[in-house]
Coordinates of C-alpha atoms and ligand atoms in Angstrom, one line a residue:
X23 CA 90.0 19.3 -86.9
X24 CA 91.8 22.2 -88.4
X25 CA 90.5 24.8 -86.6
X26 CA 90.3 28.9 -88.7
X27 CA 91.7 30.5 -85.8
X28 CA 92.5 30.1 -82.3
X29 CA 92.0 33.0 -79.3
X30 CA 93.3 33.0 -75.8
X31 CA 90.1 34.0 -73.7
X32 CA 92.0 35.1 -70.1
X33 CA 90.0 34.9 -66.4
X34 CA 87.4 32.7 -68.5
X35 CA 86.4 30.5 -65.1
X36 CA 85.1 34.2 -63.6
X37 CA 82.1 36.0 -64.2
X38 CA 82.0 37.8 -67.4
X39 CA 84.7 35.8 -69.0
X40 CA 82.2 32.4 -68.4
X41 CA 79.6 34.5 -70.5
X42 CA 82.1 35.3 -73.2
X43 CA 83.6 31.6 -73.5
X44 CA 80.2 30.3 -73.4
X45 CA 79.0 33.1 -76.6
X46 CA 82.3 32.1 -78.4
X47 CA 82.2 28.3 -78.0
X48 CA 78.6 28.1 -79.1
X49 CA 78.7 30.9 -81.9
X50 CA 82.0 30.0 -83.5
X51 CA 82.6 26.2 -83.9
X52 CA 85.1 26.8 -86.7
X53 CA 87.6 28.9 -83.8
X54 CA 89.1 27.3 -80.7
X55 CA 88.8 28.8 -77.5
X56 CA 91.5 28.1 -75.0
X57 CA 89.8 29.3 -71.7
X58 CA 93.7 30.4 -69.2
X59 CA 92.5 30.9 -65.9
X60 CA 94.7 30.0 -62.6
X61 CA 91.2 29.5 -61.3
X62 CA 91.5 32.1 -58.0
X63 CA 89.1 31.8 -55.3
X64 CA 87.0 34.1 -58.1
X65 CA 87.0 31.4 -61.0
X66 CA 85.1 28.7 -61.0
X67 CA 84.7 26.1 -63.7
X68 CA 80.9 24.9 -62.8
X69 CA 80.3 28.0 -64.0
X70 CA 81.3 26.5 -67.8
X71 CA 80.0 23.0 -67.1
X72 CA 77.1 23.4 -69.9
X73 CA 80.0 23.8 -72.5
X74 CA 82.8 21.8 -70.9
X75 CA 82.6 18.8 -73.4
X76 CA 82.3 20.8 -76.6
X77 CA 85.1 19.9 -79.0
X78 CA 86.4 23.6 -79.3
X79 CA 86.6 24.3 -75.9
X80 CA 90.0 23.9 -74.5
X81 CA 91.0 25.0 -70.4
X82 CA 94.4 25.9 -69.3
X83 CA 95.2 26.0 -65.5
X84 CA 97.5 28.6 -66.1
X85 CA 98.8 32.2 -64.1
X86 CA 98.9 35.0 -66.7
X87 CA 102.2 36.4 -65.1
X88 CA 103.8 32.7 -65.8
X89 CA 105.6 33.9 -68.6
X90 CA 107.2 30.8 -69.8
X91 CA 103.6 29.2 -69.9
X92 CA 101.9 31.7 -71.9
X93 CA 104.2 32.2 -74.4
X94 CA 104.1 28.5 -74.7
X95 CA 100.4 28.5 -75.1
X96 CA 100.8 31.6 -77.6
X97 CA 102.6 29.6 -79.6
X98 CA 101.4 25.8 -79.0
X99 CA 98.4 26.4 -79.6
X100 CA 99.3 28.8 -82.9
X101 CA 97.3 31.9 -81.4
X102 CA 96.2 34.8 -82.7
X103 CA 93.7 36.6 -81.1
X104 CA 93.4 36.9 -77.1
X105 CA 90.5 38.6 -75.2
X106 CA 92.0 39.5 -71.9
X107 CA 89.9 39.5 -68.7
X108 CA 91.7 38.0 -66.1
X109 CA 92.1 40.3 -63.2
X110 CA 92.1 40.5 -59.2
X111 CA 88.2 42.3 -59.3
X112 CA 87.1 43.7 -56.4
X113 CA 87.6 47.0 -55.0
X114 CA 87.3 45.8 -51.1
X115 CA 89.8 43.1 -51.4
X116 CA 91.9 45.8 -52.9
X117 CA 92.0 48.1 -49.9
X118 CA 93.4 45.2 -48.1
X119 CA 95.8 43.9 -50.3
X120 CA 97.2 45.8 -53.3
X121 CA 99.9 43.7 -54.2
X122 CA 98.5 41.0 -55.4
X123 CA 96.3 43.7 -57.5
X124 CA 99.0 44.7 -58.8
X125 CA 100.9 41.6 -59.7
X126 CA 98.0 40.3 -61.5
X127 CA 96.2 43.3 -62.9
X128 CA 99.5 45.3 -63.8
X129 CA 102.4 42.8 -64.4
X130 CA 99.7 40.0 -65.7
X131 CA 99.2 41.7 -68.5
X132 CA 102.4 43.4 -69.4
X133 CA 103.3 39.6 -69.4
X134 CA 100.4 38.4 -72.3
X135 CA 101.4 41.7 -74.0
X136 CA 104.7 40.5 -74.3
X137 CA 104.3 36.8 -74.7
X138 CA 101.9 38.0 -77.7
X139 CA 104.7 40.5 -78.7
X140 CA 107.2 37.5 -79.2
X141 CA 104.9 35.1 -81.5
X142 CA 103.4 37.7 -83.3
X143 CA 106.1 40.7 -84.5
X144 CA 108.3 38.5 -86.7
X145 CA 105.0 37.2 -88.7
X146 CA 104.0 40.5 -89.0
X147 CA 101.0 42.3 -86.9
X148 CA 98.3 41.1 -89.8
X149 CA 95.4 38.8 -88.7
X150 CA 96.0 39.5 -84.8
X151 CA 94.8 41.5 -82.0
X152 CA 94.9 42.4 -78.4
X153 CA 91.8 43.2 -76.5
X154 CA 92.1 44.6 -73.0
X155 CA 89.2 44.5 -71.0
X156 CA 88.7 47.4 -68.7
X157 CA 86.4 49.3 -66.4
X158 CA 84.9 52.7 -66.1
X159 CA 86.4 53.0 -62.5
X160 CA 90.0 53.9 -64.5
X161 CA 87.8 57.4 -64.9
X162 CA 87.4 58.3 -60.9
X163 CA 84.1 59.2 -60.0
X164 CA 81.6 61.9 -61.3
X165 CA 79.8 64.8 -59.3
X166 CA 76.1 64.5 -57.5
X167 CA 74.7 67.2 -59.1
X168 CA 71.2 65.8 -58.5
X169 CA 71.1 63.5 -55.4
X170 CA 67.6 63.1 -55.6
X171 CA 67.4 62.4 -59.0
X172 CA 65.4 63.4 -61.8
X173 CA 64.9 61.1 -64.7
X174 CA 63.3 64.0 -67.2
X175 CA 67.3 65.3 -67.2
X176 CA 67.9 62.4 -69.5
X177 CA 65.9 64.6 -72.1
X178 CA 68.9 67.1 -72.1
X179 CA 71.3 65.2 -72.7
X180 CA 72.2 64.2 -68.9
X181 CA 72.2 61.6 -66.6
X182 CA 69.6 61.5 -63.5
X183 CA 72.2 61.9 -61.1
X184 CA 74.6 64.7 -62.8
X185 CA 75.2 66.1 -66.0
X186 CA 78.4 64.3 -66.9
X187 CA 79.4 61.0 -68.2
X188 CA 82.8 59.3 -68.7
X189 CA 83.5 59.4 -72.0
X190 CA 86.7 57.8 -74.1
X191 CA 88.5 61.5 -73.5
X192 CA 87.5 61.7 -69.8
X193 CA 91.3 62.1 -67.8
X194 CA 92.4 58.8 -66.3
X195 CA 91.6 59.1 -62.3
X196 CA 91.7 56.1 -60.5
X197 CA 91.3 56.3 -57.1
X198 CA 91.0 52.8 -55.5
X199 CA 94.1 50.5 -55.9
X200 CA 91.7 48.5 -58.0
X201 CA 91.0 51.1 -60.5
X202 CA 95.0 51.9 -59.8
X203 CA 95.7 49.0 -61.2
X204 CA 93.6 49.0 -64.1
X205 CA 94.6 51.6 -65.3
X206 CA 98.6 50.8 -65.4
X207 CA 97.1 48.0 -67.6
X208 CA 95.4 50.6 -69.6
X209 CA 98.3 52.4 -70.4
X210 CA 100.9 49.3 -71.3
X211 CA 98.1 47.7 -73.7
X212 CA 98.5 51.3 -75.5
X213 CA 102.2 51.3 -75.0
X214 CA 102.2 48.1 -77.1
X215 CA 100.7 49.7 -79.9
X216 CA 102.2 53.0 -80.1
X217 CA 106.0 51.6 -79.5
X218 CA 105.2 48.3 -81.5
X219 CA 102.7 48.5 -83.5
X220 CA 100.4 45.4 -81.9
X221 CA 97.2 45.8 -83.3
X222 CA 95.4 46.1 -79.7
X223 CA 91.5 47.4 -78.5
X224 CA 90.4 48.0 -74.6
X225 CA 86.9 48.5 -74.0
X226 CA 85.6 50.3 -70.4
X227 CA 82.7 48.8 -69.3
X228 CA 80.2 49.8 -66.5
X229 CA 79.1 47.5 -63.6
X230 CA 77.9 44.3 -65.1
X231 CA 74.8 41.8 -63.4
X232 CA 73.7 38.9 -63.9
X233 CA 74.3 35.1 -63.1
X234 CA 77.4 33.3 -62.1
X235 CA 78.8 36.2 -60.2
X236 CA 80.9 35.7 -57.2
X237 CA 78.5 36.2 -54.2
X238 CA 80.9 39.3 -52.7
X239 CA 79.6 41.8 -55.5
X240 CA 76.7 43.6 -54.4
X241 CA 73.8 42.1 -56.6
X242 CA 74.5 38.5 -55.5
X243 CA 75.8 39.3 -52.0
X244 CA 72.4 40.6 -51.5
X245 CA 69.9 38.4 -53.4
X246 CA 71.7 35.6 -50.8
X247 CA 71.6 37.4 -48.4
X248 CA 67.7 37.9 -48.4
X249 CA 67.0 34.7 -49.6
X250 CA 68.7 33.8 -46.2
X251 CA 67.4 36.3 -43.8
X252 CA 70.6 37.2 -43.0
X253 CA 71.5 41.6 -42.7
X254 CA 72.2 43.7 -45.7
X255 CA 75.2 46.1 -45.5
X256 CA 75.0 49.5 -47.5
X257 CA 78.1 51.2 -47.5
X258 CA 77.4 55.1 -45.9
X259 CA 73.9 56.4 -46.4
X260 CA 73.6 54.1 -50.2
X261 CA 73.8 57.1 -52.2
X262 CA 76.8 56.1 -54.6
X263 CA 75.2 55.9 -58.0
X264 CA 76.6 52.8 -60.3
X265 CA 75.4 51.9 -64.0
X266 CA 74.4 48.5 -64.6
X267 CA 74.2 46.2 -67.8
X268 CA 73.7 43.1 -67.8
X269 CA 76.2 40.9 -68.5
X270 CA 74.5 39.2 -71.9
X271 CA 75.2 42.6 -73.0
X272 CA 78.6 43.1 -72.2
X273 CA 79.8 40.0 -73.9
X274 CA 77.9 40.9 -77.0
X275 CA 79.9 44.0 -77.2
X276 CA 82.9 41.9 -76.3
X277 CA 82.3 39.7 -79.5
X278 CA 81.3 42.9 -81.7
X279 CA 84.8 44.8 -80.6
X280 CA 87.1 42.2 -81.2
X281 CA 85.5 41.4 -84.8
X282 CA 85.0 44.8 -85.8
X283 CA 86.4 47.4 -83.2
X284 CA 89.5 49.5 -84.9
X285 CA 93.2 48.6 -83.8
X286 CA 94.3 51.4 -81.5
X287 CA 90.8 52.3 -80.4
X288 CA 88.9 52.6 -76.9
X289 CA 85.1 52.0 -76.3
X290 CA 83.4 52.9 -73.5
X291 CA 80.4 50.0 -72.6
X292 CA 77.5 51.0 -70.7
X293 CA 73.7 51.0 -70.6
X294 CA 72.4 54.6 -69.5
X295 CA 71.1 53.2 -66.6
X296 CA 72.0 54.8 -63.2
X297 CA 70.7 53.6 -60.5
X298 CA 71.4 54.8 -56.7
X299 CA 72.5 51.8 -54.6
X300 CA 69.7 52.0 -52.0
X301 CA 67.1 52.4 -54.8
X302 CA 68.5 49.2 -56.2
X303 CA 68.9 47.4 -52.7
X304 CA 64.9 48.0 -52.5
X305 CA 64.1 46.5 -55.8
X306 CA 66.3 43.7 -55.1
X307 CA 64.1 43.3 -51.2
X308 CA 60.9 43.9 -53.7
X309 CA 61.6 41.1 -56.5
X310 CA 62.9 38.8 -53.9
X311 CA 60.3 38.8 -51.7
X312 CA 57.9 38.4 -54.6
X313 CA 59.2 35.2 -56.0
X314 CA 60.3 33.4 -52.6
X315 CA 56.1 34.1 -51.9
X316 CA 56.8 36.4 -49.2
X317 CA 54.7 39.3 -48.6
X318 CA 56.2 43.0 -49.4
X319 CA 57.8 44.9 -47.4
X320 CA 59.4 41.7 -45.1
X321 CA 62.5 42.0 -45.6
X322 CA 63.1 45.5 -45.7
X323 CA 64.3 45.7 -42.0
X324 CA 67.2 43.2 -43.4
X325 CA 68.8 47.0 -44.8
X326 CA 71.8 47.9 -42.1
X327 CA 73.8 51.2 -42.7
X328 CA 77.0 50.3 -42.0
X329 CA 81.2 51.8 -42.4
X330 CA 81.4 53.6 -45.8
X331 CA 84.1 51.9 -48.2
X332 CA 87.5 53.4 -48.2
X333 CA 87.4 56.3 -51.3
X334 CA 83.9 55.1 -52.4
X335 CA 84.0 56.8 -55.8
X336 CA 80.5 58.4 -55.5
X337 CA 78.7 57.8 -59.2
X338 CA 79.6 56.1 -62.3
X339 CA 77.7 56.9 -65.6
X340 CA 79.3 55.6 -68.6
X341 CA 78.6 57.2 -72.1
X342 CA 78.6 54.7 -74.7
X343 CA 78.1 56.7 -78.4
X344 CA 80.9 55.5 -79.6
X345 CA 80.5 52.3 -79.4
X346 CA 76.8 52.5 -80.5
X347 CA 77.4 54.9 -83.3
X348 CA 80.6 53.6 -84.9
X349 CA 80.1 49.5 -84.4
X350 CA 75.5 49.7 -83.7
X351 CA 75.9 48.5 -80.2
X352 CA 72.9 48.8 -77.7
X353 CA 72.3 47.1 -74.6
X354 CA 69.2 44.5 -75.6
X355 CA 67.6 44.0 -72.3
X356 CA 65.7 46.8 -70.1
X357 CA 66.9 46.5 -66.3
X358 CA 63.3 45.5 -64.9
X359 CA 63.9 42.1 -67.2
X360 CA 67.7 42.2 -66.2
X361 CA 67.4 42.0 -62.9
X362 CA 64.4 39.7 -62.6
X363 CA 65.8 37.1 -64.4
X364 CA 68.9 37.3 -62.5
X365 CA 66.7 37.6 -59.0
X366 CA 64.8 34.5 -60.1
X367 CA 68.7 33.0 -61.4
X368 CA 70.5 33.0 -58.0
X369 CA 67.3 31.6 -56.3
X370 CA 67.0 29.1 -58.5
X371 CA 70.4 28.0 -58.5
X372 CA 70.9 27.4 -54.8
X373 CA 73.2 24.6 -55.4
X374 CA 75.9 27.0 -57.5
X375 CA 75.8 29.5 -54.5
X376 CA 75.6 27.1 -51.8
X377 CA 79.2 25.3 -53.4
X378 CA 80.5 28.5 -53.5
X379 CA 79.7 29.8 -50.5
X380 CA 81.5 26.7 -48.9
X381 CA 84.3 26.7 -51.0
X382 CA 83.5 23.6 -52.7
X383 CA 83.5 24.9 -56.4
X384 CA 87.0 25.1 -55.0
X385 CA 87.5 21.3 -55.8
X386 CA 85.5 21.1 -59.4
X387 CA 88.8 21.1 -61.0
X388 CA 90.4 18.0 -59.4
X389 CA 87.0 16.3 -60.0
X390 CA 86.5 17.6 -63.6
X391 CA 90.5 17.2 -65.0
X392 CA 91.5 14.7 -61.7
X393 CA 94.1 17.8 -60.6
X394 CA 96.4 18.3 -63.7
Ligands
LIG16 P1 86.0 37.8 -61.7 O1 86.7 38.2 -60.4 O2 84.7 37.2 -61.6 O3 86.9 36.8 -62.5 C1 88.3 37.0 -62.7 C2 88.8 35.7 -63.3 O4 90.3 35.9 -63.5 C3 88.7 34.4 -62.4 O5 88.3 33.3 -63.1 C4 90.1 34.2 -61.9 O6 90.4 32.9 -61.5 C5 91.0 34.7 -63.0 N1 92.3 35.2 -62.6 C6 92.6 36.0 -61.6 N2 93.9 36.1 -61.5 C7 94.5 35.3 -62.5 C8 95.8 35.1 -62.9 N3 96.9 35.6 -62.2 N4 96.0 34.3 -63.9 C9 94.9 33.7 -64.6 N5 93.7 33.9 -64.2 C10 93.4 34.7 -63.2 O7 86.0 39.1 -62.6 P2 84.8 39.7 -63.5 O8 83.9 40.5 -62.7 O9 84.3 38.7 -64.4 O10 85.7 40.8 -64.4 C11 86.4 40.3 -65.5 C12 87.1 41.5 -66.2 O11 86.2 42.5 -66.5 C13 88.2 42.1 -65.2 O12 89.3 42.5 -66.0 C14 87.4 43.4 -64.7 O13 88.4 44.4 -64.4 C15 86.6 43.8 -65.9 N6 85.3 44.5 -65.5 C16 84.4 43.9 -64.6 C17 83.2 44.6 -64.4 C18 82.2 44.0 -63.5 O14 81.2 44.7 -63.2 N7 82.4 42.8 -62.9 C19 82.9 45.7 -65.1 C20 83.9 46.3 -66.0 C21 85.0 45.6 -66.2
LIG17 O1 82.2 49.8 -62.5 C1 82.8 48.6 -62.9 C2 83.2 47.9 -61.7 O2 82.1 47.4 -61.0 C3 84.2 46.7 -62.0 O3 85.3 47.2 -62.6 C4 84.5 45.9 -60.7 O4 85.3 44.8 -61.1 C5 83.2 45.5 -60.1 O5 83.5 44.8 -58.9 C6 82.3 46.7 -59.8 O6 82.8 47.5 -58.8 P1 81.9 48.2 -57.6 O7 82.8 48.5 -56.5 O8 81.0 49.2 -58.2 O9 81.0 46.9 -57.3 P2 80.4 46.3 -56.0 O10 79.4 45.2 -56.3 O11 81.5 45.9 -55.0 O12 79.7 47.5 -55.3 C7 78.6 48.1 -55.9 C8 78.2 49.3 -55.1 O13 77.5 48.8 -53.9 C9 79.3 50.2 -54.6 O14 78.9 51.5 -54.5 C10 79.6 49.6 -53.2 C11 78.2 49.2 -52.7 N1 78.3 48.0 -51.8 C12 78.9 46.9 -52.1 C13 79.0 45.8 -51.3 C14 79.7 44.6 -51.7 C15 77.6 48.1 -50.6 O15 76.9 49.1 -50.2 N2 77.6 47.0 -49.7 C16 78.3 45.8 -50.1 O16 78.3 44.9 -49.3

């Protein structure tokens, strides 16, 4: 089949790339989606399994710092769009071991950028485009103002936590070698368009929920660990604030941005909805509870204060205007649904989390594509 276009999707085997190859494979028979992933302890291709078999879906065991490859696949494959997402992800493995953040995060993407660079400059920059996926955490962290919260602030224009939002002006100030990282990346995806003209998007999205994330983020990390009985860690007291969306959401916007978002341009993702991590901890315990038949309150002793995180940027509150006003982006789902469906999503998929908790997802690969 001739096929209208083809698009790179990178770190598709991980959390929110899975939900983006899945919207793309279904919603666009006419484009072929080449899912890259070196499949990391983070990617995991049962995550895909529903789509696996559909004619234009295509994986690549590849590294995205592999230069030789990608530019290979670039051109084999006759590419012209790529949605980057690949990336080392989370902030505690990157207090213990920055390098590898930076070899993937940093010099990972310099690498697609300049793979892409080679195919696509002598044709001429028309019909392609570069998106960078980022995070809000490239922003730092915003003030307290109101640790106790107070929702009716959200009438003047604030958050319930503080008065300020990151916005697509707000001063790049990473603080985690993480966000460190990100950021770099940031800055060569907009070095590629200024110096070259490479028609190229990022988007900065807030923390994302929902199924098929790996079990050391705190949603799933907790739902399993209640399910099992087994301690809860909150970093310091629990009072860092985060903003949630759910990842549905997120790859919706993903699909709006690349169609429609304006070469050059950043867009801040978020849903306007802050929620103190000890507040959420208890709504996890609550829902839990409720749907494994357990009465309330029984696993609230599970809760255990321990070390604070290294630089634990203290709230995150994305404002997403832009987006909403230039491209009509909203988040569709209300946080009570959210997080009940994904509550009732990790207990009903035992299996998923029980492979990857033993590393056996590890081996889906060899079994699915016998170790190419
Ligand atoms: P994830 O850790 O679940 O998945 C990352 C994927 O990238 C995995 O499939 C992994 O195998 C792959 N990968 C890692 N190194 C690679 C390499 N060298 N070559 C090829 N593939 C490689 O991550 P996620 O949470 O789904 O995040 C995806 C992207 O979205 C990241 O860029 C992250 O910075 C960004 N982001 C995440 C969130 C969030 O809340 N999770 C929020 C905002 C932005
Ligand atoms: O804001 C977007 C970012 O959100 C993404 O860029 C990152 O890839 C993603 O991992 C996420 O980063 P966080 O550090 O905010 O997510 P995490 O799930 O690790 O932690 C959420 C909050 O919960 C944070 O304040 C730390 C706290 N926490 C986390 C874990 C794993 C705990 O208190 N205990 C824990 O065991």
């Amino acid at each position: 089949m001739k096929y209208e276009r083809s698009i790179i999707i990178t770190g598709g085997a991980g959390f929110i790339g899975s939900h983006v190859v899945r919207l793309f494979v279904r919603k666009y028979p006419t484009y072929r989606i080449i899912n890259l992933d070196k499949l990391t302890y983070a990617g995991n291709l049962a995550n895909l399994k529903d789509i696996e078999n559909c004619p234009n879906y295509v994986f690549e065991k590849s590294d995205i710092c592999d230069y030789e490859t990608v530019r290979k696949l670039v051109s084999g494959y006759d590419v012209t769009g790529i949605i980057h997402l690949a990336a080392e992800s989370h902030v505690d493995r990157s207090i213990l071991d920055p390098f590898t953040f930076a070899r993937t995060n940093v010099l990972g993407t310099l690498t697609l950028l300049q793979a892409a660079r080679e195919y696509w400059e002598p044709s001429g920059w028309e019909g392609k485009r570069f998106y960078h996926i980022s995070t809000d955490e490239v922003y730092g962290a915003l003030e307290l103002t109101r640790p106790e919260g107070d929702p009716s602030s959200e009438e003047c224009g604030g958050g319930p936590y503080g008065d300020e939002f990151f916005t697509e002006e707000t001063k790049y100030q990473p603080h985690s070698p993480y966000s460190a990282a990100k950021a770099s990346s940031d800055h060569f995806v907009r070095a590629y368009h200024d110096t070259y003209g490479m028609p190229t998007v990022i988007t900065n999205c807030s923390n994302n929920y929902g199924p098929y994330q790996f079990p050391e983020k705190l949603i799933p990390l907790f739902i399993n660990n209640i399910r099992q009985r087994k301690p809860l860690p909150v970093y310091g007291k629990g009072e860092n604030v985060r903003d949630w969306l759910y990842v549905e959401d997120h790859a919706r916007a993903i699909d709006l941005v690349f169609h429609e978002g304006k070469a050059g341009e950043t867009y801040n993702i978020g849903g306007f909805n802050e929620w103190k991590n000890i507040d959420l901890i208890k709504v996890l315990i609550k829902t839990a509870d409720r749907l494994l038949g357990r009465p309330e309150g029984a696993d609230d002793d599970l809760i255990t204060f321990v070390t604070d995180r290294k630089g634990h940027d203290l709230r995150y509150a994305i404002d997403s205007t832009k987006l909403k006003e230039e491209l009509g982006w909203e988040p569709s789902l209300q946080f009570e649904e959210g997080i009940e469906k994904t509550v009732r999503w990790y207990l009903d998929n035992q299996e998923w989390l029980d492979e990857v908790t033993s590393g056996d997802y590890l081996r889906y690969y060899d079994r699915m594509y016998g170790g190419r």
